[in-house]
PDB file of C-alpha atoms in Angstrom:
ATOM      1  CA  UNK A   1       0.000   0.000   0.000  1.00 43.00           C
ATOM      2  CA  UNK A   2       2.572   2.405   0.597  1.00 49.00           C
ATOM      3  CA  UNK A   3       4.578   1.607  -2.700  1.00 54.00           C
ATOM      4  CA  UNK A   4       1.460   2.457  -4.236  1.00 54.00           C
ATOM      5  CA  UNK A   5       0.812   6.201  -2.425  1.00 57.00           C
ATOM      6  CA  UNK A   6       4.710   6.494  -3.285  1.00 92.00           C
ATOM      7  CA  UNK A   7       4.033   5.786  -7.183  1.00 95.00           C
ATOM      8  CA  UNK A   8       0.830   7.774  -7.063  1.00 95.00           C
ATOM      9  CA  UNK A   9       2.703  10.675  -5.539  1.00 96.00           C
ATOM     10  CA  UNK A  10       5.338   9.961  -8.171  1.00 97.00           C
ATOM     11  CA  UNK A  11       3.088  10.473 -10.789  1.00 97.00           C
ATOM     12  CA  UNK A  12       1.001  13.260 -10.094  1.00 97.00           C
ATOM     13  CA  UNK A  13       4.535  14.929  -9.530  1.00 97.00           C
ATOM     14  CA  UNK A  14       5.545  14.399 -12.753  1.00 97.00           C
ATOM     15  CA  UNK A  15       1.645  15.489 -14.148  1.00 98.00           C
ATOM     16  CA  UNK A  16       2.785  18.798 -12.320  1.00 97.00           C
ATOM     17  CA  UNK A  17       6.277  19.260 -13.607  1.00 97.00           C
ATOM     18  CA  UNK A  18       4.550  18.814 -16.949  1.00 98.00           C
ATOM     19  CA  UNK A  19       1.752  21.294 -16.694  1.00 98.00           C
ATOM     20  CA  UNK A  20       4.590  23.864 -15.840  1.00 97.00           C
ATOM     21  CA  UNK A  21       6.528  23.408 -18.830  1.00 97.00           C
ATOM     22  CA  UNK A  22       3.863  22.833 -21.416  1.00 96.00           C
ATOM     23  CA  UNK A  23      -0.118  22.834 -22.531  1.00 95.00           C
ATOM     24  CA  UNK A  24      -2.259  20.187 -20.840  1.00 95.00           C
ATOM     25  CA  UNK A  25      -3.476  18.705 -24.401  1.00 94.00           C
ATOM     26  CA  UNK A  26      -0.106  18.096 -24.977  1.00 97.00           C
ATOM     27  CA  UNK A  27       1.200  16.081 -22.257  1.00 97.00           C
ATOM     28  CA  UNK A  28       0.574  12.343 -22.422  1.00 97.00           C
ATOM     29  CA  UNK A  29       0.179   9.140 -20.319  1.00 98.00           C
ATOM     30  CA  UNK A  30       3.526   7.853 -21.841  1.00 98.00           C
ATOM     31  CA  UNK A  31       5.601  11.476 -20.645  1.00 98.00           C
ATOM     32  CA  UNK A  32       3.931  11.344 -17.152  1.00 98.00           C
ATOM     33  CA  UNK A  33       5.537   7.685 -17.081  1.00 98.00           C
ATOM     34  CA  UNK A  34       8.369   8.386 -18.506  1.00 97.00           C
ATOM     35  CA  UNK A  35       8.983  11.536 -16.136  1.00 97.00           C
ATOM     36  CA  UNK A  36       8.197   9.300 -13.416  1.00 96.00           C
ATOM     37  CA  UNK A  37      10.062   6.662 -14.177  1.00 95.00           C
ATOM     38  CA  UNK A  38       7.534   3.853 -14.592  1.00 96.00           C
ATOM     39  CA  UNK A  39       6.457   2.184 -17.183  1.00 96.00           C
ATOM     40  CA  UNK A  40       3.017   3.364 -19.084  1.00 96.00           C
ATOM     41  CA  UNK A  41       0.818   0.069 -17.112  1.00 96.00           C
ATOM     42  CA  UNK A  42       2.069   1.430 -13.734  1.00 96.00           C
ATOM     43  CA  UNK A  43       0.039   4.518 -14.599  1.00 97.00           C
ATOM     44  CA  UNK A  44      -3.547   2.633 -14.972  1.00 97.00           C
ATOM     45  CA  UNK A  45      -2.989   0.748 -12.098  1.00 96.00           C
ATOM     46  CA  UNK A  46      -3.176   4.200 -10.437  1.00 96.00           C
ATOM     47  CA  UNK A  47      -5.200   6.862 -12.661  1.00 97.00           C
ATOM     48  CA  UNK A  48      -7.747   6.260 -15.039  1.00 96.00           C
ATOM     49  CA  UNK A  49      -6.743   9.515 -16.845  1.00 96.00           C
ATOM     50  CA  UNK A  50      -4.641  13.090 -16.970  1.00 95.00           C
ATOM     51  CA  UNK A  51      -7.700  14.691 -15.664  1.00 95.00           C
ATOM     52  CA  UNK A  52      -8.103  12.092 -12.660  1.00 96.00           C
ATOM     53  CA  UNK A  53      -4.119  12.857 -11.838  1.00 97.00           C
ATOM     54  CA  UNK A  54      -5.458  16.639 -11.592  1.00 96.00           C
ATOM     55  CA  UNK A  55      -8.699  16.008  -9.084  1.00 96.00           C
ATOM     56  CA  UNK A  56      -6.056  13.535  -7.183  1.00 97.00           C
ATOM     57  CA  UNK A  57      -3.405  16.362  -6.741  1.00 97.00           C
ATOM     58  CA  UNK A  58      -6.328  18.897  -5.953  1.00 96.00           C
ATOM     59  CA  UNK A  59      -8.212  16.890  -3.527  1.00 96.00           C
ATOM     60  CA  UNK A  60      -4.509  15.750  -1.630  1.00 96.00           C
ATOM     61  CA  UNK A  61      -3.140  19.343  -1.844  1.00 95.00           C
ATOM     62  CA  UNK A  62      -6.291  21.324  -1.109  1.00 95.00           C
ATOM     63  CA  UNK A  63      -9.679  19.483   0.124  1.00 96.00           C
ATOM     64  CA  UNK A  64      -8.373  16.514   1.894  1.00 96.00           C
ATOM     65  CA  UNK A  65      -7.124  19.229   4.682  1.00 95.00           C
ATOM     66  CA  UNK A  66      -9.729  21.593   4.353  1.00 96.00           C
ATOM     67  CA  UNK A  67     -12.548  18.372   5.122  1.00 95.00           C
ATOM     68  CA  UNK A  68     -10.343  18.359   8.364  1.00 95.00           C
ATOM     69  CA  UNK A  69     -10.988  21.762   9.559  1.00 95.00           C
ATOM     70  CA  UNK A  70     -15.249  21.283   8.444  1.00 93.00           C
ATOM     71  CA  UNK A  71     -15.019  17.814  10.675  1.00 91.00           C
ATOM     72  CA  UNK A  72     -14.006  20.208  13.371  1.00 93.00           C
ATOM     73  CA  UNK A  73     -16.354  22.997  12.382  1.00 90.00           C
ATOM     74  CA  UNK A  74     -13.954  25.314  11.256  1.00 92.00           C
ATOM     75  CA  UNK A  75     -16.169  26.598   8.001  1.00 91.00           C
ATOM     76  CA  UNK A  76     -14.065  29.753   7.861  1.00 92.00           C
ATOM     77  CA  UNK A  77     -10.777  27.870   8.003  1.00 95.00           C
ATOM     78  CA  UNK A  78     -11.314  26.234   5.514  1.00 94.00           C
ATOM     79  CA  UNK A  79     -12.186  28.209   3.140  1.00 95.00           C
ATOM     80  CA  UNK A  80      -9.232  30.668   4.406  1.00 95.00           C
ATOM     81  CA  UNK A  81      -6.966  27.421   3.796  1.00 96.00           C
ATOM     82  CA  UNK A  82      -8.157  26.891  -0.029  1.00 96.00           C
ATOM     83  CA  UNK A  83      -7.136  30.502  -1.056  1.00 97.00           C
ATOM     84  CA  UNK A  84      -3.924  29.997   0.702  1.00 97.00           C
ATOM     85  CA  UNK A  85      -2.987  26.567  -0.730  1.00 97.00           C
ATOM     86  CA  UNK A  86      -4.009  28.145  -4.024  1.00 97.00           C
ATOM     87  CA  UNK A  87      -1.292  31.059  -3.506  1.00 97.00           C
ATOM     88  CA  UNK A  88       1.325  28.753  -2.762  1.00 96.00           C
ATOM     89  CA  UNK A  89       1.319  26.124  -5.419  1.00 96.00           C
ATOM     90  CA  UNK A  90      -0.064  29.683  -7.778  1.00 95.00           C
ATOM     91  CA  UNK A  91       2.015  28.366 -10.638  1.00 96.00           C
ATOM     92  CA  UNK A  92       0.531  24.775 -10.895  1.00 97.00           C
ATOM     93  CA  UNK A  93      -2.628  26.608  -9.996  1.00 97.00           C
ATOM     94  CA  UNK A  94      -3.267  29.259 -12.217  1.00 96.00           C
ATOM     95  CA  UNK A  95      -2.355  26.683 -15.205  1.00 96.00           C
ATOM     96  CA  UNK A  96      -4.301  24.104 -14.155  1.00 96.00           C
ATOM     97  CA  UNK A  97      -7.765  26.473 -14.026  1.00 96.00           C
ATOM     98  CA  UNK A  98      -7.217  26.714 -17.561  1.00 95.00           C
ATOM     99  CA  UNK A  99      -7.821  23.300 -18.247  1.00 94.00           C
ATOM    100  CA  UNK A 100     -11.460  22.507 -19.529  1.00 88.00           C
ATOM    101  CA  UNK A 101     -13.791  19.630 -20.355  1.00 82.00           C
ATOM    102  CA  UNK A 102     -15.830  17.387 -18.454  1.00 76.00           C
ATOM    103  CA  UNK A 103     -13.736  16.977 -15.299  1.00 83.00           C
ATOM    104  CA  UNK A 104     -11.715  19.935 -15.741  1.00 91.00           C
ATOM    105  CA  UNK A 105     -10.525  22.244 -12.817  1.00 93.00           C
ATOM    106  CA  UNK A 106     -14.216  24.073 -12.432  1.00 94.00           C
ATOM    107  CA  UNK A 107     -15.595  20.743 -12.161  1.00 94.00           C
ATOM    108  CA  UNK A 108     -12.985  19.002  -9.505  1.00 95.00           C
ATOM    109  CA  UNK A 109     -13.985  22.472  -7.349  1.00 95.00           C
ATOM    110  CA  UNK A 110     -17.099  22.613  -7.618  1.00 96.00           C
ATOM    111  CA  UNK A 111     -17.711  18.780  -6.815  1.00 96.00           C
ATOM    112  CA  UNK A 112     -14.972  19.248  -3.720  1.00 96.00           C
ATOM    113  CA  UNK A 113     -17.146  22.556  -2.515  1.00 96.00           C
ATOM    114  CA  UNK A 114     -20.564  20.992  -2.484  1.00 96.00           C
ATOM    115  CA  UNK A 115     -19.222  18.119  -0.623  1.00 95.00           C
ATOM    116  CA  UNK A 116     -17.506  20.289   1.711  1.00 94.00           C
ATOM    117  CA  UNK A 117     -20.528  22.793   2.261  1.00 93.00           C
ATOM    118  CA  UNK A 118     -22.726  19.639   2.506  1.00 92.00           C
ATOM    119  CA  UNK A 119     -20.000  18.371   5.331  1.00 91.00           C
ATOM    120  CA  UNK A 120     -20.754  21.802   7.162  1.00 89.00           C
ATOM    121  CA  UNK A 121     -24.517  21.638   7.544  1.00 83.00           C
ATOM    122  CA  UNK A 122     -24.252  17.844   8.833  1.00 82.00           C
ATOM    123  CA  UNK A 123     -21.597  18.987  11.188  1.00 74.00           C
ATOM    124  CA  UNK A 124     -23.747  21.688  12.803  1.00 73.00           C
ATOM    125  CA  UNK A 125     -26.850  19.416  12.679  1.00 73.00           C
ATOM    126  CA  UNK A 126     -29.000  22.149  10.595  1.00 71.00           C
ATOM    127  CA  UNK A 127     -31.515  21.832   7.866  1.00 73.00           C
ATOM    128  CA  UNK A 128     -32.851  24.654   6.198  1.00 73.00           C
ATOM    129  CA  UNK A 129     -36.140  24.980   6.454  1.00 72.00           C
ATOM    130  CA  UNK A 130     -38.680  26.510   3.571  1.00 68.00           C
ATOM    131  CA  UNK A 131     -39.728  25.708   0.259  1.00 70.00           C
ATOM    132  CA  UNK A 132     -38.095  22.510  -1.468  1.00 77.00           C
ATOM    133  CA  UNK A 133     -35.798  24.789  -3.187  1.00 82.00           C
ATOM    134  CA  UNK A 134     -33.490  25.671  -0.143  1.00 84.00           C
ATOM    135  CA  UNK A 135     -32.555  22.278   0.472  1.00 86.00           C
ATOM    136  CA  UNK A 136     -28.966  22.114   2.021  1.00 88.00           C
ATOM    137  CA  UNK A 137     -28.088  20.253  -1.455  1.00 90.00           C
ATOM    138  CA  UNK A 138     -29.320  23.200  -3.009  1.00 90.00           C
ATOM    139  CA  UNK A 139     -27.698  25.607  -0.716  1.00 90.00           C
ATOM    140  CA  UNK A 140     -24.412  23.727  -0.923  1.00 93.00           C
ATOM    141  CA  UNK A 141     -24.587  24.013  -4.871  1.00 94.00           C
ATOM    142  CA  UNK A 142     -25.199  27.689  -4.663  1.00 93.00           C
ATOM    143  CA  UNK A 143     -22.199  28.273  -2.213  1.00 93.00           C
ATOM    144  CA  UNK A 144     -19.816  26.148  -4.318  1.00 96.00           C
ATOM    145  CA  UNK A 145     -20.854  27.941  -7.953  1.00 96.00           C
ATOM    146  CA  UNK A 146     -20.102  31.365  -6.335  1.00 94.00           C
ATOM    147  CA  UNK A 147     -16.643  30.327  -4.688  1.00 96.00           C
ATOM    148  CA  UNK A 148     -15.999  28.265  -7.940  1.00 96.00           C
ATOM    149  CA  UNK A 149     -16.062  31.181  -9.679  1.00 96.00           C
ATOM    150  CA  UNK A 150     -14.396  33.355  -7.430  1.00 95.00           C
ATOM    151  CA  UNK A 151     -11.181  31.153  -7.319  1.00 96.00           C
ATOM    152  CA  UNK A 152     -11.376  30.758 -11.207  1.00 96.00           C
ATOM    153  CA  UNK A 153     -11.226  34.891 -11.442  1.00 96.00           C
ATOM    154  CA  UNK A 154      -8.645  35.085  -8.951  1.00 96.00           C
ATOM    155  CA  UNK A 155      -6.348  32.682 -10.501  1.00 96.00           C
ATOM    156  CA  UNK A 156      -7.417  33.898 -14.116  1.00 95.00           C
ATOM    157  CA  UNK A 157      -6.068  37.280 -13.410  1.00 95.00           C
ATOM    158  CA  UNK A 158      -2.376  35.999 -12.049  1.00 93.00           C
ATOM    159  CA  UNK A 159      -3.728  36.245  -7.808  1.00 92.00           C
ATOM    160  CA  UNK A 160      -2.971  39.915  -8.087  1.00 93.00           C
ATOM    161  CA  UNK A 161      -4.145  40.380  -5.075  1.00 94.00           C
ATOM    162  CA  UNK A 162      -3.041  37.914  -1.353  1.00 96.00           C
ATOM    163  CA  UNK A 163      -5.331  34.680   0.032  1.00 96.00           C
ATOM    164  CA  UNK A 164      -5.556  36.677   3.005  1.00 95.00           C
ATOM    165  CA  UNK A 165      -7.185  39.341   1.501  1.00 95.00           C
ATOM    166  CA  UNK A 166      -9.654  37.501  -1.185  1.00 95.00           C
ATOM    167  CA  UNK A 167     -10.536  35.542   1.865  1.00 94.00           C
ATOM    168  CA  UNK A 168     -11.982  38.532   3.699  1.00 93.00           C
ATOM    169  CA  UNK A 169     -13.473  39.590   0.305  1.00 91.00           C
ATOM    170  CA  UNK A 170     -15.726  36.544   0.027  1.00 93.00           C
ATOM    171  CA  UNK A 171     -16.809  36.597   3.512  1.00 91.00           C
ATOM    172  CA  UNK A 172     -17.727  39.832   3.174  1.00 90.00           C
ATOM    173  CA  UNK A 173     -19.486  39.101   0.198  1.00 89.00           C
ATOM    174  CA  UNK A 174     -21.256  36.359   1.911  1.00 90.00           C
ATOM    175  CA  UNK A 175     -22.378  37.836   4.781  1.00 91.00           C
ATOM    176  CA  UNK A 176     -23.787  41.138   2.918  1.00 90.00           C
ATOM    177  CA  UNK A 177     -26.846  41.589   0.827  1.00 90.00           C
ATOM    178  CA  UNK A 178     -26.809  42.474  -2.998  1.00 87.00           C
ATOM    179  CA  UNK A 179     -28.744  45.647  -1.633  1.00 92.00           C
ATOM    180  CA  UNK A 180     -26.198  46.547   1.332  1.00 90.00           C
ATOM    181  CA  UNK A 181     -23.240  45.263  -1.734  1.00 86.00           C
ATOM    182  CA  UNK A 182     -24.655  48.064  -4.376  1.00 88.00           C
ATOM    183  CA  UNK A 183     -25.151  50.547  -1.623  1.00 89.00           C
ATOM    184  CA  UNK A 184     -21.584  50.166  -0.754  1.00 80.00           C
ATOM    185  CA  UNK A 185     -22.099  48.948   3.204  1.00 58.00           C
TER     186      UNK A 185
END
């Protein structure tokens, strides 16, 4: 079991070297392997695909820590942890949002963030209560669509501006109402 986390890890390095240096339509199975050292079988034993390398890397780098901190109830952690994780590994990052198609990068996220938003409401023991609309499902979804495409922006535009600070932006965002939001409060 633990040559096989090794070899995984070994791979999805190599998937991340090779984003780096060149388009993700052009890298194949056989330079992942090759990179890694392994022979092309040793890959499918592991991955089904490229794009299952990328949702491995992004749920080990970014969501595996982040469901810690929701098991504890730490909502705003969490969150605060997935903007900084983003920052750090930017340059893997801000390629990788470019990559599209069925389980592209806005797909991984979003999947990740309704699970995670889900995670949250079981946690606290709440359901929302109201028409069958505002189902903690459809909460979650909503949640996860607006950070999804607040990290895709951010990384889009090169991070120009610090976790920290987007952080605070999408609380604030999130606590506010569009009215108070166009009225400037």
């Amino acid at each position: 079991m633990s040559q096989k986390k090794n070899v995984k890890e070994l791979l999805a390095e190599s998937f991340k070297e090779l984003l780096l240096e060149c388009a993700f339509e052009k890298i194949t199975i056989k330079m992942i392997t090759d990179r890694a050292g392994v022979i092309r079988p040793t890959f499918y034993n592991h991955f089904a695909d490229k794009y299952e390398v990328l949702e491995w890397i992004c749920y080990t780098d970014i969501f595996e820590a982040a469901r810690m901190l929701i098991n504890t109830d730490m909502l705003a952690e969490a969150v605060k942890l997935l903007f900084t994780k983003l920052e750090v590994h930017k340059d893997f990052y801000t390629r990788a949002v470019k990559i599209e198609g069925q389980n592209a990068f806005e797909e991984i996220f979003y999947q990740h963030l309704v699970e995670l938003f889900e995670e949250s409401f079981k946690i606290k023991g709440k359901e929302i209560k109201g028409h069958n609309l505002l189902t903690n499902h459809n909460v979650s979804q909503y949640y996860a669509k607006g950070l999804t495409f607040l990290i895709q922006q951010w990384l889009l535009a090169g991070l120009p501006v610090e976790a920290k600070e987007v952080t605070k932006s999408y609380y604030d965002l999130m606590s506010h109402s569009l009215e108070e939001i166009i009225e400037g409060n």
